[in-house]
């Protein structure tokens, strides 16, 4: 290999973007007064949802990847307009103001440098507090720095300008929360919860006032507040309210407004709750002349807080005085980051983990007789803490009803690749809302009906009988020796008087002309005329003696037949529904194996092209124009005999696609020029070992093609890219489109062996189908123990296990999913065995309340070759922060038919995070020790012990006698097992300190690691390290106190998410071996090596040009350099970002042209290369 | 001598502006203190890391964030102050 050519270049693609939100806001971002949009900021992108108030559904309008870390967002309105704009703070160090244009695209308003890059403790990007009157906003850092910026409207073009920031920096001050007060048109006032390094036992509420006249900031007022104060929410002013804020602390809510009187309220507690609650988020809902707050506690309970006030005749500026505040239990929801109330009466719960929910308000909690606590009964703080009558009962959702669920994978705690079924098995979610998710690259189908057939069906057709028919009338099923005709109506019945030939196998059926039907079988065409009249006319056309019809294709006005004597026969149907044969039969170069006329384009009489496939491995495109009928326009050679052809129309007459199925199981899609009939832009996919047959369908009004080989596929366009995706459970041999009264669109009918299934395909935007199996607690580790069975270990702290003495039922699960588990100081741990085929939990073993699970693995011991065992690592009475426990143990279970069977438990010296099978023994990373265990009768027996220089081993992987161990802090190390001396010898370690969470060996000397900060690296052990040098290595190691060889970093890449699992394999049939990773926040991505040096050169230079162009075109709103973003901790190396490359499609033509000139290739060629790479790498 | 004084003044000024700036006289405690504060600030501000912690601790992210900032500020409960008030409940 050339010395300046990198050893490895990977192509990265995200299969699933993270779904955990950082913050969300609602507002009129499109500028329509009646419409409100929801913008969710994810870790590095923004998503805009619109709410359909009729159906209560959220529609994703736009996803904008920013390629930077979004820290916070806030909304503001340009004074005088009704459109809301967005403030973004990010790791770019810039302050970014943006808004949505008419096409719902983000356009940059302001992007000013403000501070250093990165998320540092002094960067004023942590909190944003926007003045409710949109005059200014305050940016606040965790420590010291505060900046207030005035927003000015540029009246000429209705844009916004920001003034240079006014600083309000105070050293040694840490900020916990900020909130802008609604003070009408007085000077903007912002309140913060602060603590000073010098007095760490006290917290203060400080008010900062921006004096608009003098243009400076003053700290107006400060007071000491309860020590556990954590949350602020401002009270509206003007017609609605009296201004001021609610200060929430542990167990208490207080009304505060400068030096005005304080009102106090307790935060009510659940019946069994021991500790006092915090308020963690809240939303104020303003209505005409009134308002209320919904505040959520850390257990998820929602409280409604209302403020009563009275007019006070006073000289001072404020004439409304708060007289009391009241609190009442409202409902319980999962713990959220943000709550948002839409004007149309919906509540969006931006949950911390798992799916996000949209609720509709049924009522506002005014009518029930729940207890109301009023501040009138609490004269001071002391009286709040002393009140013991603050308990309430949780209840099922009463005031809210769930209307829509936004699916999220966040958080993925572990995952594995089930190569056999090409699916990812993930554990996702926290606490009571966790689940096991099965992800497969396929399209979900919605089965409507299914019935048995008398025999094995070859083909199926649906047809109308008159061209005016809206729905299909007949379903024609062709068997090897006959045909079955079914009528489609309310029920599906067999028809015998249809006039169609039933004793032969049907090749094609089509409604032709006005009221005619044509059926092609091997000995002729049955033509039924006048089907609208009671007695119809039946005529038969027969091929010449000795010849048979092999293939046929029809449109409403054309019939093409391929005969066994290589002749092509072409008919047209005239206006009297007569068949008129073309004067000449054309002899083809080989036996005709496939034909397609396609569909008639809108406004034309006939389909202009006929595609003919012959067994000399070619296809020809013939013209059907009356002036040049059956003239060959173009020819394409193939790698195998074409088994089926299909021409589909593109939208707006942009051209045609020719879909070609080959005998060898290959599917080809190529573009047919609508004028010249030339073929170009070929895409090839391998579908399976069987011959491919094709069938046209109409999905969402588009002409698409179903392909059938081993599995069924749908070929479609997603975004800018051609895709072919398998159908879920799609083992159909053939199928076709289906339109009936019950199923007016997207319907498909498929036959498989002796079954007939009618289904719809309702979603094309997500090609990863997710199946869900609910679990009990936060999942830790997942292990595949046999083909269909996985064992999930689940464990969580501060939870009382409700299933210690009872069995989980559907009702109890639902209850706990809503209100969460009861808190206690103990752990809840369970080992659940799940059958992923039937999607059932087979067995659940609840562990004692002291035990916390940390690792697990499956082992087959060489000493017990017939059995398989499951080992779980536990600790007793584990405390976190700092890590303390009262002993650790390895629990051994035998895997039997019925499930797991407990054998014994073995004490260990330290906590075991990582376990694996190694050479017929169990290898455990006990703290910094590597210990080999064998199975004994009463416990596991220590067989070998090696001390390493590590702190805590988190991951072990092996190939042969070589292992790679990874540490919590110190990256990875290669070791070799010396069987004679029965110990491990360290070979090679790393020079970069990585906090590894998971690792996977790619080959004997290469390992891929994922770390806690979101970097994936590929490390390679030098070739000169081999087992002949063991003595030398050992001697040298002893001398210098570390490994003499160092790992070489081949690739490093920031994936913006805590990497939770790495697997090697492929998600598609016949796909390339790649690295598939999962990230905590719901990221799933794939890294696949680019194989040729020319491709490497091409993609690296394309990525480079795109980086520059996207930054120039302000698409990267925050102005963060992509290269720096991907090298957030360690400089990016050896990875091409496919997510960035995909943006090429979205560029304006001029930029595309510019880049393609720079790369010396045509735009089409670049697009084709990107698409091929995508289908090669992933899907 | 005057140069030395000036140098010290410039250093002090820079140090007050850029927290965590050190020189040969920085004490071990001061250095550790800065590292710890930076670490807590990083944990709080990087969303995936905060979520990782909050799932591990089984506490809401808002609470985890609050407690981490408290640690950063070196907050400790005044033994005979508020803590006792809460405990009484």
PDB file of N, CA, C and O in Angstrom, chain A residues 1099-1159:
ATOM      1  N   UNK A1099     -14.556  10.424  -2.081  1.00  0.00           N
ATOM      2  CA  UNK A1099     -15.415  10.815  -0.964  1.00  0.00           C
ATOM      3  C   UNK A1099     -14.739  11.807  -0.022  1.00  0.00           C
ATOM      4  O   UNK A1099     -15.390  12.693   0.504  1.00  0.00           O
ATOM      5  N   UNK A1100     -13.434  11.639   0.153  1.00  0.00           N
ATOM      6  CA  UNK A1100     -12.730  12.578   1.019  1.00  0.00           C
ATOM      7  C   UNK A1100     -12.776  13.985   0.426  1.00  0.00           C
ATOM      8  O   UNK A1100     -13.056  14.965   1.108  1.00  0.00           O
ATOM      9  N   UNK A1101     -12.581  14.083  -0.918  1.00  0.00           N
ATOM     10  CA  UNK A1101     -12.592  15.430  -1.493  1.00  0.00           C
ATOM     11  C   UNK A1101     -14.013  15.976  -1.599  1.00  0.00           C
ATOM     12  O   UNK A1101     -14.227  17.179  -1.462  1.00  0.00           O
ATOM     13  N   UNK A1102     -14.981  15.092  -1.788  1.00  0.00           N
ATOM     14  CA  UNK A1102     -16.373  15.551  -1.826  1.00  0.00           C
ATOM     15  C   UNK A1102     -16.781  16.084  -0.444  1.00  0.00           C
ATOM     16  O   UNK A1102     -17.419  17.134  -0.323  1.00  0.00           O
ATOM     17  N   UNK A1103     -16.389  15.361   0.598  1.00  0.00           N
ATOM     18  CA  UNK A1103     -16.707  15.783   1.959  1.00  0.00           C
ATOM     19  C   UNK A1103     -16.098  17.160   2.239  1.00  0.00           C
ATOM     20  O   UNK A1103     -16.744  18.035   2.800  1.00  0.00           O
ATOM     21  N   UNK A1104     -14.869  17.313   1.789  1.00  0.00           N
ATOM     22  CA  UNK A1104     -14.160  18.566   2.009  1.00  0.00           C
ATOM     23  C   UNK A1104     -14.868  19.735   1.324  1.00  0.00           C
ATOM     24  O   UNK A1104     -15.082  20.788   1.933  1.00  0.00           O
ATOM     25  N   UNK A1105     -15.282  19.528   0.076  1.00  0.00           N
ATOM     26  CA  UNK A1105     -15.978  20.598  -0.644  1.00  0.00           C
ATOM     27  C   UNK A1105     -17.305  20.905   0.024  1.00  0.00           C
ATOM     28  O   UNK A1105     -17.710  22.062   0.114  1.00  0.00           O
ATOM     29  N   UNK A1106     -18.001  19.851   0.453  1.00  0.00           N
ATOM     30  CA  UNK A1106     -19.305  20.059   1.074  1.00  0.00           C
ATOM     31  C   UNK A1106     -19.180  20.854   2.363  1.00  0.00           C
ATOM     32  O   UNK A1106     -20.004  21.711   2.654  1.00  0.00           O
ATOM     33  N   UNK A1107     -18.140  20.549   3.130  1.00  0.00           N
ATOM     34  CA  UNK A1107     -17.907  21.286   4.372  1.00  0.00           C
ATOM     35  C   UNK A1107     -17.846  22.772   4.108  1.00  0.00           C
ATOM     36  O   UNK A1107     -18.501  23.574   4.761  1.00  0.00           O
ATOM     37  N   UNK A1108     -17.071  23.127   3.100  1.00  0.00           N
ATOM     38  CA  UNK A1108     -16.898  24.544   2.791  1.00  0.00           C
ATOM     39  C   UNK A1108     -18.189  25.160   2.268  1.00  0.00           C
ATOM     40  O   UNK A1108     -18.587  26.241   2.684  1.00  0.00           O
ATOM     41  N   UNK A1109     -18.853  24.426   1.374  1.00  0.00           N
ATOM     42  CA  UNK A1109     -20.043  24.993   0.738  1.00  0.00           C
ATOM     43  C   UNK A1109     -21.181  25.171   1.731  1.00  0.00           C
ATOM     44  O   UNK A1109     -21.877  26.179   1.720  1.00  0.00           O
ATOM     45  N   UNK A1110     -21.362  24.176   2.610  1.00  0.00           N
ATOM     46  CA  UNK A1110     -22.461  24.264   3.568  1.00  0.00           C
ATOM     47  C   UNK A1110     -22.227  25.387   4.561  1.00  0.00           C
ATOM     48  O   UNK A1110     -23.160  26.050   4.997  1.00  0.00           O
ATOM     49  N   UNK A1111     -20.990  25.591   4.912  1.00  0.00           N
ATOM     50  CA  UNK A1111     -20.669  26.670   5.842  1.00  0.00           C
ATOM     51  C   UNK A1111     -20.908  28.018   5.158  1.00  0.00           C
ATOM     52  O   UNK A1111     -21.450  28.942   5.728  1.00  0.00           O
ATOM     53  N   UNK A1112     -20.513  28.079   3.871  1.00  0.00           N
ATOM     54  CA  UNK A1112     -20.671  29.312   3.113  1.00  0.00           C
ATOM     55  C   UNK A1112     -22.144  29.642   2.912  1.00  0.00           C
ATOM     56  O   UNK A1112     -22.563  30.781   3.016  1.00  0.00           O
ATOM     57  N   UNK A1113     -22.927  28.606   2.609  1.00  0.00           N
ATOM     58  CA  UNK A1113     -24.344  28.854   2.310  1.00  0.00           C
ATOM     59  C   UNK A1113     -25.167  29.038   3.578  1.00  0.00           C
ATOM     60  O   UNK A1113     -26.386  29.125   3.508  1.00  0.00           O
ATOM     61  N   UNK A1114     -24.511  29.087   4.732  1.00  0.00           N
ATOM     62  CA  UNK A1114     -25.181  29.281   6.019  1.00  0.00           C
ATOM     63  C   UNK A1114     -26.159  28.157   6.339  1.00  0.00           C
ATOM     64  O   UNK A1114     -27.114  28.351   7.070  1.00  0.00           O
ATOM     65  N   UNK A1115     -25.957  27.008   5.716  1.00  0.00           N
ATOM     66  CA  UNK A1115     -26.812  25.884   6.080  1.00  0.00           C
ATOM     67  C   UNK A1115     -26.482  25.419   7.486  1.00  0.00           C
ATOM     68  O   UNK A1115     -27.354  25.063   8.258  1.00  0.00           O
ATOM     69  N   UNK A1116     -25.194  25.455   7.811  1.00  0.00           N
ATOM     70  CA  UNK A1116     -24.777  25.161   9.175  1.00  0.00           C
ATOM     71  C   UNK A1116     -24.999  26.440   9.971  1.00  0.00           C
ATOM     72  O   UNK A1116     -24.136  27.298  10.046  1.00  0.00           O
ATOM     73  N   UNK A1117     -26.190  26.556  10.525  1.00  0.00           N
ATOM     74  CA  UNK A1117     -26.655  27.827  11.083  1.00  0.00           C
ATOM     75  C   UNK A1117     -25.723  28.407  12.127  1.00  0.00           C
ATOM     76  O   UNK A1117     -25.529  29.602  12.201  1.00  0.00           O
ATOM     77  N   UNK A1118     -25.159  27.537  12.959  1.00  0.00           N
ATOM     78  CA  UNK A1118     -24.378  28.047  14.076  1.00  0.00           C
ATOM     79  C   UNK A1118     -22.942  28.343  13.685  1.00  0.00           C
ATOM     80  O   UNK A1118     -22.175  28.857  14.495  1.00  0.00           O
ATOM     81  N   UNK A1119     -22.580  27.994  12.461  1.00  0.00           N
ATOM     82  CA  UNK A1119     -21.245  28.316  11.992  1.00  0.00           C
ATOM     83  C   UNK A1119     -20.154  27.452  12.588  1.00  0.00           C
ATOM     84  O   UNK A1119     -18.989  27.854  12.613  1.00  0.00           O
ATOM     85  N   UNK A1120     -20.510  26.282  13.079  1.00  0.00           N
ATOM     86  CA  UNK A1120     -19.505  25.393  13.622  1.00  0.00           C
ATOM     87  C   UNK A1120     -18.833  24.660  12.469  1.00  0.00           C
ATOM     88  O   UNK A1120     -19.515  24.175  11.570  1.00  0.00           O
ATOM     89  N   UNK A1121     -17.518  24.597  12.514  1.00  0.00           N
ATOM     90  CA  UNK A1121     -16.814  23.874  11.471  1.00  0.00           C
ATOM     91  C   UNK A1121     -17.068  22.375  11.646  1.00  0.00           C
ATOM     92  O   UNK A1121     -16.929  21.836  12.731  1.00  0.00           O
ATOM     93  N   UNK A1122     -17.464  21.747  10.557  1.00  0.00           N
ATOM     94  CA  UNK A1122     -17.813  20.324  10.622  1.00  0.00           C
ATOM     95  C   UNK A1122     -16.636  19.474  11.085  1.00  0.00           C
ATOM     96  O   UNK A1122     -16.792  18.526  11.837  1.00  0.00           O
ATOM     97  N   UNK A1123     -15.468  19.847  10.616  1.00  0.00           N
ATOM     98  CA  UNK A1123     -14.268  19.074  10.962  1.00  0.00           C
ATOM     99  C   UNK A1123     -14.007  19.134  12.471  1.00  0.00           C
ATOM    100  O   UNK A1123     -13.641  18.141  13.096  1.00  0.00           O
ATOM    101  N   UNK A1124     -14.234  20.309  13.039  1.00  0.00           N
ATOM    102  CA  UNK A1124     -14.012  20.454  14.477  1.00  0.00           C
ATOM    103  C   UNK A1124     -15.081  19.726  15.263  1.00  0.00           C
ATOM    104  O   UNK A1124     -14.826  19.172  16.325  1.00  0.00           O
ATOM    105  N   UNK A1125     -16.294  19.733  14.723  1.00  0.00           N
ATOM    106  CA  UNK A1125     -17.388  19.041  15.398  1.00  0.00           C
ATOM    107  C   UNK A1125     -17.116  17.540  15.461  1.00  0.00           C
ATOM    108  O   UNK A1125     -17.292  16.904  16.499  1.00  0.00           O
ATOM    109  N   UNK A1126     -16.660  16.971  14.342  1.00  0.00           N
ATOM    110  CA  UNK A1126     -16.383  15.531  14.327  1.00  0.00           C
ATOM    111  C   UNK A1126     -15.097  15.199  15.064  1.00  0.00           C
ATOM    112  O   UNK A1126     -14.789  14.032  15.278  1.00  0.00           O
ATOM    113  N   UNK A1127     -14.324  16.199  15.389  1.00  0.00           N
ATOM    114  CA  UNK A1127     -13.114  15.968  16.176  1.00  0.00           C
ATOM    115  C   UNK A1127     -13.244  16.657  17.515  1.00  0.00           C
ATOM    116  O   UNK A1127     -12.328  17.345  17.949  1.00  0.00           O
ATOM    117  N   UNK A1128     -14.383  16.508  18.147  1.00  0.00           N
ATOM    118  CA  UNK A1128     -14.668  17.276  19.361  1.00  0.00           C
ATOM    119  C   UNK A1128     -13.651  17.023  20.467  1.00  0.00           C
ATOM    120  O   UNK A1128     -13.197  17.935  21.124  1.00  0.00           O
ATOM    121  N   UNK A1129     -13.310  15.764  20.696  1.00  0.00           N
ATOM    122  CA  UNK A1129     -12.313  15.450  21.728  1.00  0.00           C
ATOM    123  C   UNK A1129     -10.977  15.030  21.121  1.00  0.00           C
ATOM    124  O   UNK A1129      -9.932  15.448  21.570  1.00  0.00           O
ATOM    125  N   UNK A1130     -11.056  14.156  20.124  1.00  0.00           N
ATOM    126  CA  UNK A1130      -9.854  13.667  19.448  1.00  0.00           C
ATOM    127  C   UNK A1130     -10.015  14.074  17.978  1.00  0.00           C
ATOM    128  O   UNK A1130     -11.095  13.912  17.431  1.00  0.00           O
ATOM    129  N   UNK A1131      -8.981  14.619  17.336  1.00  0.00           N
ATOM    130  CA  UNK A1131      -9.139  15.024  15.942  1.00  0.00           C
ATOM    131  C   UNK A1131      -9.708  13.906  15.071  1.00  0.00           C
ATOM    132  O   UNK A1131      -9.300  12.748  15.212  1.00  0.00           O
ATOM    133  N   UNK A1132     -10.662  14.262  14.223  1.00  0.00           N
ATOM    134  CA  UNK A1132     -11.297  13.265  13.370  1.00  0.00           C
ATOM    135  C   UNK A1132     -10.276  12.694  12.404  1.00  0.00           C
ATOM    136  O   UNK A1132      -9.422  13.412  11.893  1.00  0.00           O
ATOM    137  N   UNK A1133     -10.376  11.400  12.186  1.00  0.00           N
ATOM    138  CA  UNK A1133      -9.393  10.744  11.329  1.00  0.00           C
ATOM    139  C   UNK A1133     -10.028   9.519  10.691  1.00  0.00           C
ATOM    140  O   UNK A1133     -10.774   8.772  11.356  1.00  0.00           O
ATOM    141  N   UNK A1134      -9.781   9.342   9.418  1.00  0.00           N
ATOM    142  CA  UNK A1134     -10.132   8.083   8.764  1.00  0.00           C
ATOM    143  C   UNK A1134     -11.612   7.783   8.639  1.00  0.00           C
ATOM    144  O   UNK A1134     -11.985   6.644   8.433  1.00  0.00           O
ATOM    145  N   UNK A1135     -12.472   8.783   8.774  1.00  0.00           N
ATOM    146  CA  UNK A1135     -13.899   8.532   8.601  1.00  0.00           C
ATOM    147  C   UNK A1135     -14.490   9.604   7.699  1.00  0.00           C
ATOM    148  O   UNK A1135     -14.212  10.784   7.866  1.00  0.00           O
ATOM    149  N   UNK A1136     -15.278   9.167   6.718  1.00  0.00           N
ATOM    150  CA  UNK A1136     -16.007  10.109   5.872  1.00  0.00           C
ATOM    151  C   UNK A1136     -17.431  10.161   6.400  1.00  0.00           C
ATOM    152  O   UNK A1136     -18.051   9.130   6.651  1.00  0.00           O
ATOM    153  N   UNK A1137     -17.940  11.378   6.595  1.00  0.00           N
ATOM    154  CA  UNK A1137     -19.260  11.525   7.178  1.00  0.00           C
ATOM    155  C   UNK A1137     -20.337  11.441   6.100  1.00  0.00           C
ATOM    156  O   UNK A1137     -20.604  12.391   5.377  1.00  0.00           O
ATOM    157  N   UNK A1138     -20.964  10.287   5.995  1.00  0.00           N
ATOM    158  CA  UNK A1138     -22.018  10.085   4.995  1.00  0.00           C
ATOM    159  C   UNK A1138     -23.222  10.969   5.227  1.00  0.00           C
ATOM    160  O   UNK A1138     -23.932  11.333   4.289  1.00  0.00           O
ATOM    161  N   UNK A1139     -23.455  11.330   6.501  1.00  0.00           N
ATOM    162  CA  UNK A1139     -24.587  12.218   6.791  1.00  0.00           C
ATOM    163  C   UNK A1139     -24.404  13.570   6.120  1.00  0.00           C
ATOM    164  O   UNK A1139     -25.351  14.177   5.642  1.00  0.00           O
ATOM    165  N   UNK A1140     -23.152  14.019   6.089  1.00  0.00           N
ATOM    166  CA  UNK A1140     -22.849  15.289   5.435  1.00  0.00           C
ATOM    167  C   UNK A1140     -22.944  15.125   3.920  1.00  0.00           C
ATOM    168  O   UNK A1140     -23.472  15.969   3.215  1.00  0.00           O
ATOM    169  N   UNK A1141     -22.406  14.000   3.442  1.00  0.00           N
ATOM    170  CA  UNK A1141     -22.397  13.742   1.998  1.00  0.00           C
ATOM    171  C   UNK A1141     -23.827  13.730   1.445  1.00  0.00           C
ATOM    172  O   UNK A1141     -24.085  14.224   0.353  1.00  0.00           O
ATOM    173  N   UNK A1142     -24.767  13.198   2.236  1.00  0.00           N
ATOM    174  CA  UNK A1142     -26.163  13.139   1.792  1.00  0.00           C
ATOM    175  C   UNK A1142     -26.719  14.529   1.478  1.00  0.00           C
ATOM    176  O   UNK A1142     -27.685  14.657   0.750  1.00  0.00           O
ATOM    177  N   UNK A1143     -26.126  15.552   2.077  1.00  0.00           N
ATOM    178  CA  UNK A1143     -26.614  16.909   1.846  1.00  0.00           C
ATOM    179  C   UNK A1143     -26.364  17.388   0.425  1.00  0.00           C
ATOM    180  O   UNK A1143     -26.891  18.410   0.012  1.00  0.00           O
ATOM    181  N   UNK A1144     -25.552  16.644  -0.295  1.00  0.00           N
ATOM    182  CA  UNK A1144     -25.275  17.032  -1.676  1.00  0.00           C
ATOM    183  C   UNK A1144     -26.566  17.144  -2.487  1.00  0.00           C
ATOM    184  O   UNK A1144     -26.735  18.050  -3.287  1.00  0.00           O
ATOM    185  N   UNK A1145     -27.486  16.196  -2.237  1.00  0.00           N
ATOM    186  CA  UNK A1145     -28.755  16.188  -2.968  1.00  0.00           C
ATOM    187  C   UNK A1145     -29.536  17.481  -2.761  1.00  0.00           C
ATOM    188  O   UNK A1145     -30.294  17.901  -3.622  1.00  0.00           O
ATOM    189  N   UNK A1146     -29.400  18.069  -1.577  1.00  0.00           N
ATOM    190  CA  UNK A1146     -30.235  19.220  -1.233  1.00  0.00           C
ATOM    191  C   UNK A1146     -29.655  20.558  -1.686  1.00  0.00           C
ATOM    192  O   UNK A1146     -30.302  21.583  -1.539  1.00  0.00           O
ATOM    193  N   UNK A1147     -28.439  20.524  -2.180  1.00  0.00           N
ATOM    194  CA  UNK A1147     -27.804  21.782  -2.573  1.00  0.00           C
ATOM    195  C   UNK A1147     -28.484  22.367  -3.804  1.00  0.00           C
ATOM    196  O   UNK A1147     -29.038  21.635  -4.616  1.00  0.00           O
ATOM    197  N   UNK A1148     -28.436  23.686  -3.941  1.00  0.00           N
ATOM    198  CA  UNK A1148     -28.943  24.267  -5.189  1.00  0.00           C
ATOM    199  C   UNK A1148     -28.060  23.837  -6.368  1.00  0.00           C
ATOM    200  O   UNK A1148     -26.887  23.506  -6.187  1.00  0.00           O
ATOM    201  N   UNK A1149     -28.658  23.849  -7.553  1.00  0.00           N
ATOM    202  CA  UNK A1149     -27.960  23.320  -8.729  1.00  0.00           C
ATOM    203  C   UNK A1149     -26.617  23.989  -8.978  1.00  0.00           C
ATOM    204  O   UNK A1149     -25.659  23.342  -9.388  1.00  0.00           O
ATOM    205  N   UNK A1150     -26.559  25.303  -8.720  1.00  0.00           N
ATOM    206  CA  UNK A1150     -25.317  26.012  -9.016  1.00  0.00           C
ATOM    207  C   UNK A1150     -24.185  25.502  -8.123  1.00  0.00           C
ATOM    208  O   UNK A1150     -23.054  25.333  -8.575  1.00  0.00           O
ATOM    209  N   UNK A1151     -24.498  25.254  -6.845  1.00  0.00           N
ATOM    210  CA  UNK A1151     -23.468  24.743  -5.933  1.00  0.00           C
ATOM    211  C   UNK A1151     -23.054  23.333  -6.329  1.00  0.00           C
ATOM    212  O   UNK A1151     -21.879  22.985  -6.298  1.00  0.00           O
ATOM    213  N   UNK A1152     -24.059  22.538  -6.715  1.00  0.00           N
ATOM    214  CA  UNK A1152     -23.751  21.183  -7.173  1.00  0.00           C
ATOM    215  C   UNK A1152     -22.783  21.244  -8.348  1.00  0.00           C
ATOM    216  O   UNK A1152     -21.813  20.500  -8.409  1.00  0.00           O
ATOM    217  N   UNK A1153     -23.098  22.163  -9.256  1.00  0.00           N
ATOM    218  CA  UNK A1153     -22.280  22.317 -10.446  1.00  0.00           C
ATOM    219  C   UNK A1153     -20.857  22.718 -10.065  1.00  0.00           C
ATOM    220  O   UNK A1153     -19.881  22.177 -10.580  1.00  0.00           O
ATOM    221  N   UNK A1154     -20.779  23.643  -9.119  1.00  0.00           N
ATOM    222  CA  UNK A1154     -19.482  24.135  -8.673  1.00  0.00           C
ATOM    223  C   UNK A1154     -18.639  22.994  -8.107  1.00  0.00           C
ATOM    224  O   UNK A1154     -17.462  22.828  -8.448  1.00  0.00           O
ATOM    225  N   UNK A1155     -19.278  22.190  -7.255  1.00  0.00           N
ATOM    226  CA  UNK A1155     -18.542  21.078  -6.642  1.00  0.00           C
ATOM    227  C   UNK A1155     -18.152  20.050  -7.699  1.00  0.00           C
ATOM    228  O   UNK A1155     -17.038  19.527  -7.706  1.00  0.00           O
ATOM    229  N   UNK A1156     -19.094  19.765  -8.604  1.00  0.00           N
ATOM    230  CA  UNK A1156     -18.776  18.719  -9.583  1.00  0.00           C
ATOM    231  C   UNK A1156     -17.658  19.166 -10.528  1.00  0.00           C
ATOM    232  O   UNK A1156     -16.855  18.350 -10.957  1.00  0.00           O
ATOM    233  N   UNK A1157     -17.606  20.458 -10.814  1.00  0.00           N
ATOM    234  CA  UNK A1157     -16.492  20.951 -11.645  1.00  0.00           C
ATOM    235  C   UNK A1157     -15.176  20.785 -10.881  1.00  0.00           C
ATOM    236  O   UNK A1157     -14.171  20.370 -11.451  1.00  0.00           O
ATOM    237  N   UNK A1158     -15.251  21.092  -9.581  1.00  0.00           N
ATOM    238  CA  UNK A1158     -14.053  20.989  -8.763  1.00  0.00           C
ATOM    239  C   UNK A1158     -13.548  19.548  -8.705  1.00  0.00           C
ATOM    240  O   UNK A1158     -12.349  19.289  -8.692  1.00  0.00           O
ATOM    241  N   UNK A1159     -14.504  18.604  -8.655  1.00  0.00           N
ATOM    242  CA  UNK A1159     -14.115  17.202  -8.553  1.00  0.00           C
ATOM    243  C   UNK A1159     -13.913  16.572  -9.927  1.00  0.00           C
ATOM    244  O   UNK A1159     -13.596  15.394 -10.042  1.00  0.00           O
TER     245      UNK A1159
END
